[in-house]
CSV table of C-alpha atoms in Angstrom, one decimal:
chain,number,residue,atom,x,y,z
A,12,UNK,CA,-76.3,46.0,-67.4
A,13,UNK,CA,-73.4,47.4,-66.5
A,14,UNK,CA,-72.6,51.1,-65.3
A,15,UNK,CA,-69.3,53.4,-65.7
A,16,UNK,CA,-68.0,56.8,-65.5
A,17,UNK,CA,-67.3,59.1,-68.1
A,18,UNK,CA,-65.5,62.2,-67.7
A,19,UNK,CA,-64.4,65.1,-70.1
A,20,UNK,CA,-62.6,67.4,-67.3
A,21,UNK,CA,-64.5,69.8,-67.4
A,22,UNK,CA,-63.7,73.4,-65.7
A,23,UNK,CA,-66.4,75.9,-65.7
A,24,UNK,CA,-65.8,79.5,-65.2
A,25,UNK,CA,-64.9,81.3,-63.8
A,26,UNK,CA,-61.4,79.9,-63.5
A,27,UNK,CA,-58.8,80.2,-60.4
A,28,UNK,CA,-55.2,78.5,-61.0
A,29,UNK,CA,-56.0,76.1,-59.2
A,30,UNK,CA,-59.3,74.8,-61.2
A,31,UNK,CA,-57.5,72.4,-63.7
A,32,UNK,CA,-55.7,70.8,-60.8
A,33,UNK,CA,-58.4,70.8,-58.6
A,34,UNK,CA,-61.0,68.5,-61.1
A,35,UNK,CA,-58.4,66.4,-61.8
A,36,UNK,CA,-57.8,65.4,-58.5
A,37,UNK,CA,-61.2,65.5,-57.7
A,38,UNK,CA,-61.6,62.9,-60.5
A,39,UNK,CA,-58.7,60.8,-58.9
A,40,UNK,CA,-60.8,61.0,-55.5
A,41,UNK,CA,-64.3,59.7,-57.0
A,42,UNK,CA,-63.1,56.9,-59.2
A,43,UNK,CA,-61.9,54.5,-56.4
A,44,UNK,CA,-65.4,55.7,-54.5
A,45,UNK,CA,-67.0,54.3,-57.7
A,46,UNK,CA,-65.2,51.5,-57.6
A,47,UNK,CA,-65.8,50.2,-54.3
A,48,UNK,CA,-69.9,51.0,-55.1
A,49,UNK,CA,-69.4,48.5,-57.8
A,50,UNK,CA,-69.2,50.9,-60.9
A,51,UNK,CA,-67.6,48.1,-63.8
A,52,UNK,CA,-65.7,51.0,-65.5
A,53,UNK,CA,-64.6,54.6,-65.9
A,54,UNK,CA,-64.2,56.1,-69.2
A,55,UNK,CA,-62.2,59.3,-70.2
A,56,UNK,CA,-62.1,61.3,-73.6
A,57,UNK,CA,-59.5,62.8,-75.5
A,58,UNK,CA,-60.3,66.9,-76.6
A,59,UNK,CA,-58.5,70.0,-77.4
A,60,UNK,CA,-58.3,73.5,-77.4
A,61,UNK,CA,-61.6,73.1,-75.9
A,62,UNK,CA,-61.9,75.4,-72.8
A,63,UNK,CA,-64.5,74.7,-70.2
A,64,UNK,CA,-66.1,71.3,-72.1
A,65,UNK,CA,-62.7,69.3,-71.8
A,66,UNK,CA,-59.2,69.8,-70.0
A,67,UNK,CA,-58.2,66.3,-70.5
A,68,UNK,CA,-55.7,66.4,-73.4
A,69,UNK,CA,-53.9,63.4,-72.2
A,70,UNK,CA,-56.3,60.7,-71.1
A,71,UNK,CA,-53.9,57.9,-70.9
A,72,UNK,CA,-51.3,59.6,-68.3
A,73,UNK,CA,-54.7,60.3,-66.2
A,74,UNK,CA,-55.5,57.2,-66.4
A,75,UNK,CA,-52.2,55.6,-65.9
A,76,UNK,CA,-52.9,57.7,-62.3
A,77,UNK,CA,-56.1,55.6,-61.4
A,78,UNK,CA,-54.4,52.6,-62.3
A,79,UNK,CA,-52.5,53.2,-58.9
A,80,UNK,CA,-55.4,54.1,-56.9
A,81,UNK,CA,-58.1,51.3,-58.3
A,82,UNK,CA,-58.0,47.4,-58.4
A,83,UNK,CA,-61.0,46.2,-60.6
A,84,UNK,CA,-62.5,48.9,-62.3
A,85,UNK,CA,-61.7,49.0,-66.0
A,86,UNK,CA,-60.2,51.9,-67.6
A,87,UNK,CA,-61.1,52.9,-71.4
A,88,UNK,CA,-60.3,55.8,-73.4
A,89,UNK,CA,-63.5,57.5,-75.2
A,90,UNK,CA,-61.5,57.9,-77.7
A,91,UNK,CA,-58.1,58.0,-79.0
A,92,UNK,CA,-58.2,60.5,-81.8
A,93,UNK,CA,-56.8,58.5,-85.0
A,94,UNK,CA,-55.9,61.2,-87.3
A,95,UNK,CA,-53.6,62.9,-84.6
A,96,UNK,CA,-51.7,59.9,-83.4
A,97,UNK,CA,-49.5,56.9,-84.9
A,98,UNK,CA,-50.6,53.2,-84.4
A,99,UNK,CA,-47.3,52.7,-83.2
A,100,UNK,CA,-47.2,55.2,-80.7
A,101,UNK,CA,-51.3,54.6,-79.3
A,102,UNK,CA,-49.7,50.9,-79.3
A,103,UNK,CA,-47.0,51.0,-76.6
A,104,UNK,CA,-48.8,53.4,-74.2
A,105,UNK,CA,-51.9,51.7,-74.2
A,106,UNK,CA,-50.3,48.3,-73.6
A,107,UNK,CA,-48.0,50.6,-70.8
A,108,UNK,CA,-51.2,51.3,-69.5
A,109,UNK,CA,-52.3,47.8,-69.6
A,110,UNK,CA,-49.9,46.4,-67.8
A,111,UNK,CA,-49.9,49.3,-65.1
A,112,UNK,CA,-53.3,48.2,-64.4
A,113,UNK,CA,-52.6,45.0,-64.5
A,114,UNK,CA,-54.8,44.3,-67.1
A,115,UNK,CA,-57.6,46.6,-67.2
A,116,UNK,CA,-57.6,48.8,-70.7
A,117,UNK,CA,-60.5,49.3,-73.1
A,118,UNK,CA,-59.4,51.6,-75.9
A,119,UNK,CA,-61.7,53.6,-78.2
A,120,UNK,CA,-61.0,54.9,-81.8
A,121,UNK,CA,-62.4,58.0,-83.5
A,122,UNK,CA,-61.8,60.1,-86.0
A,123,UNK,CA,-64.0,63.7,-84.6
A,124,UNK,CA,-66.2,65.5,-86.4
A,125,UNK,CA,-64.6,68.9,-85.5
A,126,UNK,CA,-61.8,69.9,-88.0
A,127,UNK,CA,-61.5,72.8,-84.8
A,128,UNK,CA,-59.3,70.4,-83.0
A,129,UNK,CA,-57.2,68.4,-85.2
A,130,UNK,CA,-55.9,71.1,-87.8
A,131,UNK,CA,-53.2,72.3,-85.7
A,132,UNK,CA,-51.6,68.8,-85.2
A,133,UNK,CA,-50.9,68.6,-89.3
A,134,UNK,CA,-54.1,66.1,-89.7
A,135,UNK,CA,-55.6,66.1,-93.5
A,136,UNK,CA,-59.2,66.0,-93.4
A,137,UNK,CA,-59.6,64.7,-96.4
A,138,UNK,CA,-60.1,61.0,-95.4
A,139,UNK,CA,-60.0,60.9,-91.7
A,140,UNK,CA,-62.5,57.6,-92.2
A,141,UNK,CA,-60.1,55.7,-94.1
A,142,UNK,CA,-56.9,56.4,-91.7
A,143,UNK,CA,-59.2,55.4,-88.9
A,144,UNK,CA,-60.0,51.9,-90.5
A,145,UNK,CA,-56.2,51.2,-91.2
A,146,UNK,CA,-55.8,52.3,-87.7
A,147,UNK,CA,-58.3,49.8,-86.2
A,148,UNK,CA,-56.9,47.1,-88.6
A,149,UNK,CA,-53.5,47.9,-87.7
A,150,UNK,CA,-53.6,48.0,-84.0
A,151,UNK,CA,-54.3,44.5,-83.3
A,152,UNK,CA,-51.5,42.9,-85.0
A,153,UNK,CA,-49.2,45.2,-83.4
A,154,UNK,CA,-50.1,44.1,-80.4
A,155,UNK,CA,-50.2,40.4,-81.2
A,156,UNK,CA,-47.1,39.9,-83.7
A,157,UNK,CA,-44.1,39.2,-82.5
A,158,UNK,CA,-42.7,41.5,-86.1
A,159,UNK,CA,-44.9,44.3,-87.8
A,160,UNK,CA,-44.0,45.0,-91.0
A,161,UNK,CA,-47.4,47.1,-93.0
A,162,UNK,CA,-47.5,49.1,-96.1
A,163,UNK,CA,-50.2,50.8,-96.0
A,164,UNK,CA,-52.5,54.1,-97.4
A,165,UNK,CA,-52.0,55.8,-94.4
A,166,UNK,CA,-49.1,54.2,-92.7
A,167,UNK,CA,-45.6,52.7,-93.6
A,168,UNK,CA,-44.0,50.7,-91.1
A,169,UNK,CA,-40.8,48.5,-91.7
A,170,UNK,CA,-40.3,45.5,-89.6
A,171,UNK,CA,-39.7,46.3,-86.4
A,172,UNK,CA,-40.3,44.5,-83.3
A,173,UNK,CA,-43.1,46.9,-80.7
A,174,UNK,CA,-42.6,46.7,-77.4
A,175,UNK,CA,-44.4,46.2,-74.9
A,176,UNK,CA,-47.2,43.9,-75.3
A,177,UNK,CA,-50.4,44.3,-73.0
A,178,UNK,CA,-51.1,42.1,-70.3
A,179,UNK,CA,-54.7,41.1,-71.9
A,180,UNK,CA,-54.6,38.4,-74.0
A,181,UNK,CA,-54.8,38.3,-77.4
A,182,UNK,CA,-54.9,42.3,-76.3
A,183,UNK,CA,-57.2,45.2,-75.0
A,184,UNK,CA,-60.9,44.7,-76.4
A,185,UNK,CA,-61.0,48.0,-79.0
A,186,UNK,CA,-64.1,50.1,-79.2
A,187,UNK,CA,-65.3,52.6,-81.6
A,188,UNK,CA,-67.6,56.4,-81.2
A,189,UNK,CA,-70.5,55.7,-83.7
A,190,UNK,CA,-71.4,58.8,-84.2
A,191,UNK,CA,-72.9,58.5,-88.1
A,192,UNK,CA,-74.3,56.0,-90.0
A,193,UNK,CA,-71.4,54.8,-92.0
A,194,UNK,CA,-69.1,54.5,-88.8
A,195,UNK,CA,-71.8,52.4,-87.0
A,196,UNK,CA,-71.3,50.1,-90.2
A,197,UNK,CA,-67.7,50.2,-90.0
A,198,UNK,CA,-67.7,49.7,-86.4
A,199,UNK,CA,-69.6,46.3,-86.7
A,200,UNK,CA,-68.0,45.0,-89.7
A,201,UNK,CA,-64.5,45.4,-87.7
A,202,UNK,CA,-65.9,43.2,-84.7
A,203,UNK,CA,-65.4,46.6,-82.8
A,204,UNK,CA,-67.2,47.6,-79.0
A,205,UNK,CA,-69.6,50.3,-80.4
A,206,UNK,CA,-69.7,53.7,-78.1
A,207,UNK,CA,-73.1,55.3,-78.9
A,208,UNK,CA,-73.7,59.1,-77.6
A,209,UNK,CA,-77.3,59.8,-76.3
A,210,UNK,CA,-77.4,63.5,-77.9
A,211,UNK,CA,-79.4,62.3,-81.0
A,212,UNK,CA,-82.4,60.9,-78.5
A,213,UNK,CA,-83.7,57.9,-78.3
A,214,UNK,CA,-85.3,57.2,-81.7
A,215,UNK,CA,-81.4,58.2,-83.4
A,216,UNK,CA,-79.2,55.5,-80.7
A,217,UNK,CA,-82.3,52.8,-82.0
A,218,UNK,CA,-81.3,53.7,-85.3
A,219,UNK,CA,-77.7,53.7,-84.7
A,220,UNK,CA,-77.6,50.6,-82.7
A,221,UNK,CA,-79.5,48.6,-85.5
A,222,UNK,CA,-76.7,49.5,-88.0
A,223,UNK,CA,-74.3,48.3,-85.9
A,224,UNK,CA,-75.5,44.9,-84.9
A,225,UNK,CA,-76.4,44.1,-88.4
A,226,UNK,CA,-73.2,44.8,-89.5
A,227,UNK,CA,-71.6,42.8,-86.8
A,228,UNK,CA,-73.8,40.2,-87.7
A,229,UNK,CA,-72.5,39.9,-90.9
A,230,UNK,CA,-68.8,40.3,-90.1
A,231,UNK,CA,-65.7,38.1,-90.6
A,232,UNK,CA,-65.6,35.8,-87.6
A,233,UNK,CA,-61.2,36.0,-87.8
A,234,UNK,CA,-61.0,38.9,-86.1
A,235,UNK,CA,-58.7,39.2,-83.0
A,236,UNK,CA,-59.9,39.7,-79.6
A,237,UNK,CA,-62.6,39.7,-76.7
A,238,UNK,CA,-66.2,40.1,-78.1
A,239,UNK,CA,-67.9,43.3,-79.3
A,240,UNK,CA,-70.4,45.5,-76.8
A,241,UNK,CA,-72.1,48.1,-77.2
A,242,UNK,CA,-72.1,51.0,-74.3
A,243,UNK,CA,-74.2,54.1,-74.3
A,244,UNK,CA,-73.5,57.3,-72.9
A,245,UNK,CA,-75.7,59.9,-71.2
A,246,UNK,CA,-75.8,62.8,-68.7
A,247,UNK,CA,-76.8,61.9,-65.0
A,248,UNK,CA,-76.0,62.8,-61.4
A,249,UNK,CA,-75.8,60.9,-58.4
A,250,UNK,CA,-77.1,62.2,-54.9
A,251,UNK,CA,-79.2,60.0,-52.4
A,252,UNK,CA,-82.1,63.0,-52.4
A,253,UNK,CA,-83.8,62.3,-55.2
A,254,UNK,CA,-85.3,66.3,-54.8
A,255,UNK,CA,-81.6,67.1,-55.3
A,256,UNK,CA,-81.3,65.0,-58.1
A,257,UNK,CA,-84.7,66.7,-59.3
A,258,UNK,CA,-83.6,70.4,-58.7
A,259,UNK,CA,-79.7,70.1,-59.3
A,260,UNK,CA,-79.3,66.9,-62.2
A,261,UNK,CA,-81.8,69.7,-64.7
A,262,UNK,CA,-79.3,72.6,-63.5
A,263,UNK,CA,-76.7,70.4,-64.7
A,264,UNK,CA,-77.7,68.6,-67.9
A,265,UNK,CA,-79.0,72.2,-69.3
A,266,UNK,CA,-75.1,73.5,-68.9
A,267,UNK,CA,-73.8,70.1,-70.7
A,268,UNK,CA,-76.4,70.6,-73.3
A,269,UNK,CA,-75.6,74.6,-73.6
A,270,UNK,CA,-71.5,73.2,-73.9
A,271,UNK,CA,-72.7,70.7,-76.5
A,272,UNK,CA,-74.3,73.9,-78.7
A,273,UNK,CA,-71.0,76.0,-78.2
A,274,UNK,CA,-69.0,72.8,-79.4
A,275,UNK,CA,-70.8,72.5,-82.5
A,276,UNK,CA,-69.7,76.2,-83.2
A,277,UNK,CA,-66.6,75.6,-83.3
A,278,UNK,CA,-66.6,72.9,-85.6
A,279,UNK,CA,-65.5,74.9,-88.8
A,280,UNK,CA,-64.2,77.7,-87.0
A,281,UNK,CA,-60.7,79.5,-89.3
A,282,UNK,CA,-62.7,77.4,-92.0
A,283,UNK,CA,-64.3,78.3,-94.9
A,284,UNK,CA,-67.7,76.2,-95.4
């Protein structure tokens, strides 16, 4: 098994100026800690408008940050929000990033459930599934092509020569938030890493988990790339007295699932349902 970090960014109130700063850095402080205890990688997410749960907008110029300050611990992106975003665009800064670290990118793909957060950038929500799939398809072959030319659903793109290429050969190992049935599917079928939330419980990841190894059973074996895994994510906290852990870790887990409730409130929020 493996262990890594995940962080949102998250600033609880009440606020000072210097809170945003202040998490940041103190990110930028742990992650080489974690490193050096042997922690394989650190993950960060991509949010908005989302006070308190998430003050990471940008998660590949924070990341680009620990790339300076780590040496082995991989960096991944939980996830790059498709509908928001351009292939060609998520291409160049994530093999940027890749090369900063010398190697060391994982990047994620979603499409988010919360119409809250991706309205205001012009995204239609009318088939954020399918503009993620082109995506997924799409960013490989930018990455290993020398030309791109792709006329697409979603995306037009005349030849053009991307630059630059990551440092991981044939390129970053991509990953996926499975989050519903139908994306667990998808996820396997593309010979995509499969990111699995722990919100649903136990039973629900099971369930999940099957769909997706199935389905990557089954999958075309010409797809590009390092092979699939499967990561989980769940709430914890790390102190040496376990009393602590006790007393403090429940403290802690009932705020993130109290910030998981007020983030499903604002899914539809300025929408009529």
């Amino acid at each position: 098994m493996r262990i890594g970090l995940f962080y949102q960014i998250q600033v609880p109130k009440p606020w000072t100026p210097a809170s945003e700063s202040q998490r940041i850095y103190e990110a930028l402080e742990q992650i080489p800690y974690a490193e050096q205890q042997g922690f394989e990688s650190v993950w960060f997410s991509e949010h908005h408008f989302r006070p308190v749960w998430s003050h990471n907008s940008a998660p590949d110029l924070t990341l680009a940050a620990v790339s300076q300050r780590t040496s082995t611990i991989r960096l991944g992106i939980g996830v790059v929000l498709a509908p928001i975003h351009h292939p060609l665009h998520v291409a160049a800064r994530m093999a940027t990033l890749d090369i900063l670290s010398r190697g060391r990118v994982d990047v994620g793909l979603g499409r988010t459930g919360y119409p809250y957060q991706i309205t205001p950038y012009g995204a239609d929500l009318q088939d954020t599934r399918g503009m993620w799939q082109e995506f997924a398809e799409l960013l490989p072959r930018i990455w290993t092509q020398e030309e791109i030319s792709y006329d697409g659903a979603y995306y037009k793109i005349p030849r053009r020569e991307v630059l630059p290429k990551p440092l991981q050969h044939p390129h970053p190992p991509l990953w996926s938030a499975c989050g519903s049935d139908e994306t667990a599917r998808q996820t396997g079928s593309l010979r995509m890493g499969g990111l699995f939330g722990s919100e649903g419980g136990p039973d629900r990841v099971r369930e999940l988990m099957a769909l997706y190894q199935e389905a990557l059973a089954t999958a075309p074996g010409d797809r590009t790339g390092p092979a699939p895994r499967a990561a989980l994510m769940t709430a914890g906290y790390c102190h040496e007295d376990p009393d602590i852990v006790a007393r403090r870790g429940t403290e802690l887990v009932g705020w993130y699932i109290e910030q998981q409730r007020e983030r499903a409130r604002l899914v539809w929020r300025d929408y009529d349902t």
